[in-house]
């Protein structure tokens, strides 16, 4: 009986020693301080937003859903990106139309000169 108690005591001492070594080597973990009020972990690139960026968006949760300020910020950024892309598309379509009309004008001038 004394042998079993001695083994249990030695095992408890070994477990306590291992726990102490692990505690001092690794610490309690790195607890991050809370975010300052008005800051967010929600990130989007300055330009060139991709579908993967939008899919990776995360918003902090409040008592009743997501933080409205973060969602509004992300929506405004996406709206500006869409407006910029639409402007580029319209500009390219305008150039294409001008090139086509210029090409058609050259063909008309060339075919009337041949007659």
mmCIF file with all atom_site columns, C-alpha atoms in Angstrom:
data_model
loop_
_atom_site.group_PDB
_atom_site.id
_atom_site.type_symbol
_atom_site.label_atom_id
_atom_site.label_alt_id
_atom_site.label_comp_id
_atom_site.label_asym_id
_atom_site.label_entity_id
_atom_site.label_seq_id
_atom_site.pdbx_PDB_ins_code
_atom_site.Cartn_x
_atom_site.Cartn_y
_atom_site.Cartn_z
_atom_site.occupancy
_atom_site.B_iso_or_equiv
_atom_site.pdbx_formal_charge
_atom_site.auth_seq_id
_atom_site.auth_comp_id
_atom_site.auth_asym_id
_atom_site.auth_atom_id
_atom_site.pdbx_PDB_model_num
ATOM 1   C CA . UNK A 1 1   ? 0.000   0.000  0.000    1.00 0.00 ? 1   UNK A CA 1
ATOM 2   C CA . UNK A 1 2   ? 2.833   2.337  0.867    1.00 0.00 ? 2   UNK A CA 1
ATOM 3   C CA . UNK A 1 3   ? 4.466   1.607  -2.478   1.00 0.00 ? 3   UNK A CA 1
ATOM 4   C CA . UNK A 1 4   ? 1.364   2.716  -4.396   1.00 0.00 ? 4   UNK A CA 1
ATOM 5   C CA . UNK A 1 5   ? 1.158   5.925  -2.357   1.00 0.00 ? 5   UNK A CA 1
ATOM 6   C CA . UNK A 1 6   ? 4.860   6.553  -2.961   1.00 0.00 ? 6   UNK A CA 1
ATOM 7   C CA . UNK A 1 7   ? 4.392   6.055  -6.746   1.00 0.00 ? 7   UNK A CA 1
ATOM 8   C CA . UNK A 1 8   ? 1.379   8.420  -6.732   1.00 0.00 ? 8   UNK A CA 1
ATOM 9   C CA . UNK A 1 9   ? 3.356   11.040 -4.809   1.00 0.00 ? 9   UNK A CA 1
ATOM 10  C CA . UNK A 1 10  ? 6.321   10.787 -7.189   1.00 0.00 ? 10  UNK A CA 1
ATOM 11  C CA . UNK A 1 11  ? 3.986   10.974 -10.191  1.00 0.00 ? 11  UNK A CA 1
ATOM 12  C CA . UNK A 1 12  ? 2.276   14.075 -8.749   1.00 0.00 ? 12  UNK A CA 1
ATOM 13  C CA . UNK A 1 13  ? 5.671   15.739 -8.214   1.00 0.00 ? 13  UNK A CA 1
ATOM 14  C CA . UNK A 1 14  ? 6.760   14.904 -11.785  1.00 0.00 ? 14  UNK A CA 1
ATOM 15  C CA . UNK A 1 15  ? 3.479   16.249 -13.210  1.00 0.00 ? 15  UNK A CA 1
ATOM 16  C CA . UNK A 1 16  ? 3.833   19.432 -11.154  1.00 0.00 ? 16  UNK A CA 1
ATOM 17  C CA . UNK A 1 17  ? 7.447   19.873 -12.314  1.00 0.00 ? 17  UNK A CA 1
ATOM 18  C CA . UNK A 1 18  ? 6.506   19.390 -15.984  1.00 0.00 ? 18  UNK A CA 1
ATOM 19  C CA . UNK A 1 19  ? 3.603   21.813 -15.568  1.00 0.00 ? 19  UNK A CA 1
ATOM 20  C CA . UNK A 1 20  ? 5.909   24.418 -13.977  1.00 0.00 ? 20  UNK A CA 1
ATOM 21  C CA . UNK A 1 21  ? 8.502   24.075 -16.756  1.00 0.00 ? 21  UNK A CA 1
ATOM 22  C CA . UNK A 1 22  ? 5.841   24.415 -19.456  1.00 0.00 ? 22  UNK A CA 1
ATOM 23  C CA . UNK A 1 23  ? 4.278   27.379 -17.629  1.00 0.00 ? 23  UNK A CA 1
ATOM 24  C CA . UNK A 1 24  ? 7.571   29.279 -17.449  1.00 0.00 ? 24  UNK A CA 1
ATOM 25  C CA . UNK A 1 25  ? 8.758   28.389 -20.950  1.00 0.00 ? 25  UNK A CA 1
ATOM 26  C CA . UNK A 1 26  ? 5.526   29.085 -22.847  1.00 0.00 ? 26  UNK A CA 1
ATOM 27  C CA . UNK A 1 27  ? 3.791   31.457 -20.472  1.00 0.00 ? 27  UNK A CA 1
ATOM 28  C CA . UNK A 1 28  ? 0.062   31.920 -20.230  1.00 0.00 ? 28  UNK A CA 1
ATOM 29  C CA . UNK A 1 29  ? -0.316  32.668 -23.918  1.00 0.00 ? 29  UNK A CA 1
ATOM 30  C CA . UNK A 1 30  ? -0.305  35.999 -25.633  1.00 0.00 ? 30  UNK A CA 1
ATOM 31  C CA . UNK A 1 31  ? -3.566  37.694 -24.825  1.00 0.00 ? 31  UNK A CA 1
ATOM 32  C CA . UNK A 1 32  ? -4.190  40.497 -27.288  1.00 0.00 ? 32  UNK A CA 1
ATOM 33  C CA . UNK A 1 33  ? -5.424  43.762 -25.862  1.00 0.00 ? 33  UNK A CA 1
ATOM 34  C CA . UNK A 1 34  ? -8.922  44.775 -26.932  1.00 0.00 ? 34  UNK A CA 1
ATOM 35  C CA . UNK A 1 35  ? -9.217  46.910 -30.067  1.00 0.00 ? 35  UNK A CA 1
ATOM 36  C CA . UNK A 1 36  ? -9.527  50.636 -29.637  1.00 0.00 ? 36  UNK A CA 1
ATOM 37  C CA . UNK A 1 37  ? -13.014 52.002 -30.067  1.00 0.00 ? 37  UNK A CA 1
ATOM 38  C CA . UNK A 1 38  ? -13.739 52.775 -33.711  1.00 0.00 ? 38  UNK A CA 1
ATOM 39  C CA . UNK A 1 39  ? -11.121 50.406 -35.154  1.00 0.00 ? 39  UNK A CA 1
ATOM 40  C CA . UNK A 1 40  ? -11.818 47.209 -37.022  1.00 0.00 ? 40  UNK A CA 1
ATOM 41  C CA . UNK A 1 41  ? -10.089 44.127 -38.344  1.00 0.00 ? 41  UNK A CA 1
ATOM 42  C CA . UNK A 1 42  ? -12.111 44.367 -41.570  1.00 0.00 ? 42  UNK A CA 1
ATOM 43  C CA . UNK A 1 43  ? -9.660  44.901 -44.441  1.00 0.00 ? 43  UNK A CA 1
ATOM 44  C CA . UNK A 1 44  ? -9.936  45.544 -48.177  1.00 0.00 ? 44  UNK A CA 1
ATOM 45  C CA . UNK A 1 45  ? -7.111  46.542 -50.539  1.00 0.00 ? 45  UNK A CA 1
ATOM 46  C CA . UNK A 1 46  ? -6.901  50.180 -51.638  1.00 0.00 ? 46  UNK A CA 1
ATOM 47  C CA . UNK A 1 47  ? -7.548  49.243 -55.280  1.00 0.00 ? 47  UNK A CA 1
ATOM 48  C CA . UNK A 1 48  ? -8.102  46.117 -57.341  1.00 0.00 ? 48  UNK A CA 1
ATOM 49  C CA . UNK A 1 49  ? -10.644 44.468 -55.069  1.00 0.00 ? 49  UNK A CA 1
ATOM 50  C CA . UNK A 1 50  ? -11.227 40.871 -56.132  1.00 0.00 ? 50  UNK A CA 1
ATOM 51  C CA . UNK A 1 51  ? -14.036 38.450 -55.427  1.00 0.00 ? 51  UNK A CA 1
ATOM 52  C CA . UNK A 1 52  ? -11.761 36.596 -53.021  1.00 0.00 ? 52  UNK A CA 1
ATOM 53  C CA . UNK A 1 53  ? -11.280 39.819 -51.030  1.00 0.00 ? 53  UNK A CA 1
ATOM 54  C CA . UNK A 1 54  ? -15.036 40.280 -50.748  1.00 0.00 ? 54  UNK A CA 1
ATOM 55  C CA . UNK A 1 55  ? -15.588 36.645 -49.789  1.00 0.00 ? 55  UNK A CA 1
ATOM 56  C CA . UNK A 1 56  ? -12.935 36.935 -47.065  1.00 0.00 ? 56  UNK A CA 1
ATOM 57  C CA . UNK A 1 57  ? -14.600 39.945 -45.429  1.00 0.00 ? 57  UNK A CA 1
ATOM 58  C CA . UNK A 1 58  ? -15.487 39.483 -41.795  1.00 0.00 ? 58  UNK A CA 1
ATOM 59  C CA . UNK A 1 59  ? -17.339 41.933 -39.600  1.00 0.00 ? 59  UNK A CA 1
ATOM 60  C CA . UNK A 1 60  ? -17.352 42.166 -35.840  1.00 0.00 ? 60  UNK A CA 1
ATOM 61  C CA . UNK A 1 61  ? -20.621 41.191 -34.270  1.00 0.00 ? 61  UNK A CA 1
ATOM 62  C CA . UNK A 1 62  ? -22.601 43.396 -31.966  1.00 0.00 ? 62  UNK A CA 1
ATOM 63  C CA . UNK A 1 63  ? -25.603 42.638 -29.807  1.00 0.00 ? 63  UNK A CA 1
ATOM 64  C CA . UNK A 1 64  ? -27.983 42.609 -32.781  1.00 0.00 ? 64  UNK A CA 1
ATOM 65  C CA . UNK A 1 65  ? -25.956 41.546 -35.813  1.00 0.00 ? 65  UNK A CA 1
ATOM 66  C CA . UNK A 1 66  ? -22.907 43.029 -37.480  1.00 0.00 ? 66  UNK A CA 1
ATOM 67  C CA . UNK A 1 67  ? -21.330 46.383 -36.756  1.00 0.00 ? 67  UNK A CA 1
ATOM 68  C CA . UNK A 1 68  ? -23.179 48.838 -38.981  1.00 0.00 ? 68  UNK A CA 1
ATOM 69  C CA . UNK A 1 69  ? -20.146 51.132 -39.300  1.00 0.00 ? 69  UNK A CA 1
ATOM 70  C CA . UNK A 1 70  ? -17.983 48.301 -40.661  1.00 0.00 ? 70  UNK A CA 1
ATOM 71  C CA . UNK A 1 71  ? -20.633 47.132 -43.114  1.00 0.00 ? 71  UNK A CA 1
ATOM 72  C CA . UNK A 1 72  ? -21.235 50.706 -44.299  1.00 0.00 ? 72  UNK A CA 1
ATOM 73  C CA . UNK A 1 73  ? -17.497 51.215 -44.780  1.00 0.00 ? 73  UNK A CA 1
ATOM 74  C CA . UNK A 1 74  ? -17.135 48.009 -46.822  1.00 0.00 ? 74  UNK A CA 1
ATOM 75  C CA . UNK A 1 75  ? -20.205 48.798 -48.933  1.00 0.00 ? 75  UNK A CA 1
ATOM 76  C CA . UNK A 1 76  ? -18.926 52.317 -49.682  1.00 0.00 ? 76  UNK A CA 1
ATOM 77  C CA . UNK A 1 77  ? -15.515 50.949 -50.697  1.00 0.00 ? 77  UNK A CA 1
ATOM 78  C CA . UNK A 1 78  ? -17.121 48.345 -52.962  1.00 0.00 ? 78  UNK A CA 1
ATOM 79  C CA . UNK A 1 79  ? -19.443 50.987 -54.471  1.00 0.00 ? 79  UNK A CA 1
ATOM 80  C CA . UNK A 1 80  ? -16.472 53.243 -55.290  1.00 0.00 ? 80  UNK A CA 1
ATOM 81  C CA . UNK A 1 81  ? -14.655 50.316 -56.912  1.00 0.00 ? 81  UNK A CA 1
ATOM 82  C CA . UNK A 1 82  ? -17.731 49.453 -59.002  1.00 0.00 ? 82  UNK A CA 1
ATOM 83  C CA . UNK A 1 83  ? -18.152 53.089 -60.074  1.00 0.00 ? 83  UNK A CA 1
ATOM 84  C CA . UNK A 1 84  ? -14.512 53.208 -61.134  1.00 0.00 ? 84  UNK A CA 1
ATOM 85  C CA . UNK A 1 85  ? -14.802 49.968 -63.105  1.00 0.00 ? 85  UNK A CA 1
ATOM 86  C CA . UNK A 1 86  ? -18.028 51.144 -64.791  1.00 0.00 ? 86  UNK A CA 1
ATOM 87  C CA . UNK A 1 87  ? -16.233 54.350 -65.807  1.00 0.00 ? 87  UNK A CA 1
ATOM 88  C CA . UNK A 1 88  ? -13.412 52.357 -67.366  1.00 0.00 ? 88  UNK A CA 1
ATOM 89  C CA . UNK A 1 89  ? -15.895 50.119 -69.219  1.00 0.00 ? 89  UNK A CA 1
ATOM 90  C CA . UNK A 1 90  ? -17.831 53.121 -70.567  1.00 0.00 ? 90  UNK A CA 1
ATOM 91  C CA . UNK A 1 91  ? -14.584 54.800 -71.627  1.00 0.00 ? 91  UNK A CA 1
ATOM 92  C CA . UNK A 1 92  ? -13.459 51.679 -73.482  1.00 0.00 ? 92  UNK A CA 1
ATOM 93  C CA . UNK A 1 93  ? -16.868 51.270 -75.122  1.00 0.00 ? 93  UNK A CA 1
ATOM 94  C CA . UNK A 1 94  ? -16.730 54.915 -76.250  1.00 0.00 ? 94  UNK A CA 1
ATOM 95  C CA . UNK A 1 95  ? -13.278 54.401 -77.752  1.00 0.00 ? 95  UNK A CA 1
ATOM 96  C CA . UNK A 1 96  ? -14.439 51.249 -79.521  1.00 0.00 ? 96  UNK A CA 1
ATOM 97  C CA . UNK A 1 97  ? -17.468 53.063 -80.954  1.00 0.00 ? 97  UNK A CA 1
ATOM 98  C CA . UNK A 1 98  ? -15.262 55.955 -82.124  1.00 0.00 ? 98  UNK A CA 1
ATOM 99  C CA . UNK A 1 99  ? -12.818 53.523 -83.746  1.00 0.00 ? 99  UNK A CA 1
ATOM 100 C CA . UNK A 1 100 ? -15.675 51.709 -85.516  1.00 0.00 ? 100 UNK A CA 1
ATOM 101 C CA . UNK A 1 101 ? -17.206 54.945 -86.809  1.00 0.00 ? 101 UNK A CA 1
ATOM 102 C CA . UNK A 1 102 ? -13.803 56.129 -87.991  1.00 0.00 ? 102 UNK A CA 1
ATOM 103 C CA . UNK A 1 103 ? -13.223 52.798 -89.746  1.00 0.00 ? 103 UNK A CA 1
ATOM 104 C CA . UNK A 1 104 ? -16.680 52.965 -91.359  1.00 0.00 ? 104 UNK A CA 1
ATOM 105 C CA . UNK A 1 105 ? -15.987 56.550 -92.510  1.00 0.00 ? 105 UNK A CA 1
ATOM 106 C CA . UNK A 1 106 ? -12.697 55.486 -94.073  1.00 0.00 ? 106 UNK A CA 1
ATOM 107 C CA . UNK A 1 107 ? -14.393 52.618 -95.901  1.00 0.00 ? 107 UNK A CA 1
ATOM 108 C CA . UNK A 1 108 ? -17.117 54.913 -97.256  1.00 0.00 ? 108 UNK A CA 1
ATOM 109 C CA . UNK A 1 109 ? -14.560 57.430 -98.441  1.00 0.00 ? 109 UNK A CA 1
ATOM 110 C CA . UNK A 1 110 ? -12.486 54.701 -100.079 1.00 0.00 ? 110 UNK A CA 1
ATOM 111 C CA . UNK A 1 111 ? -15.438 53.032 -101.834 1.00 0.00 ? 111 UNK A CA 1
ATOM 112 C CA . UNK A 1 112 ? -16.813 56.323 -103.232 1.00 0.00 ? 112 UNK A CA 1
ATOM 113 C CA . UNK A 1 113 ? -13.350 57.256 -104.519 1.00 0.00 ? 113 UNK A CA 1
ATOM 114 C CA . UNK A 1 114 ? -13.085 53.947 -106.376 1.00 0.00 ? 114 UNK A CA 1
ATOM 115 C CA . UNK A 1 115 ? -16.314 54.588 -108.282 1.00 0.00 ? 115 UNK A CA 1
#
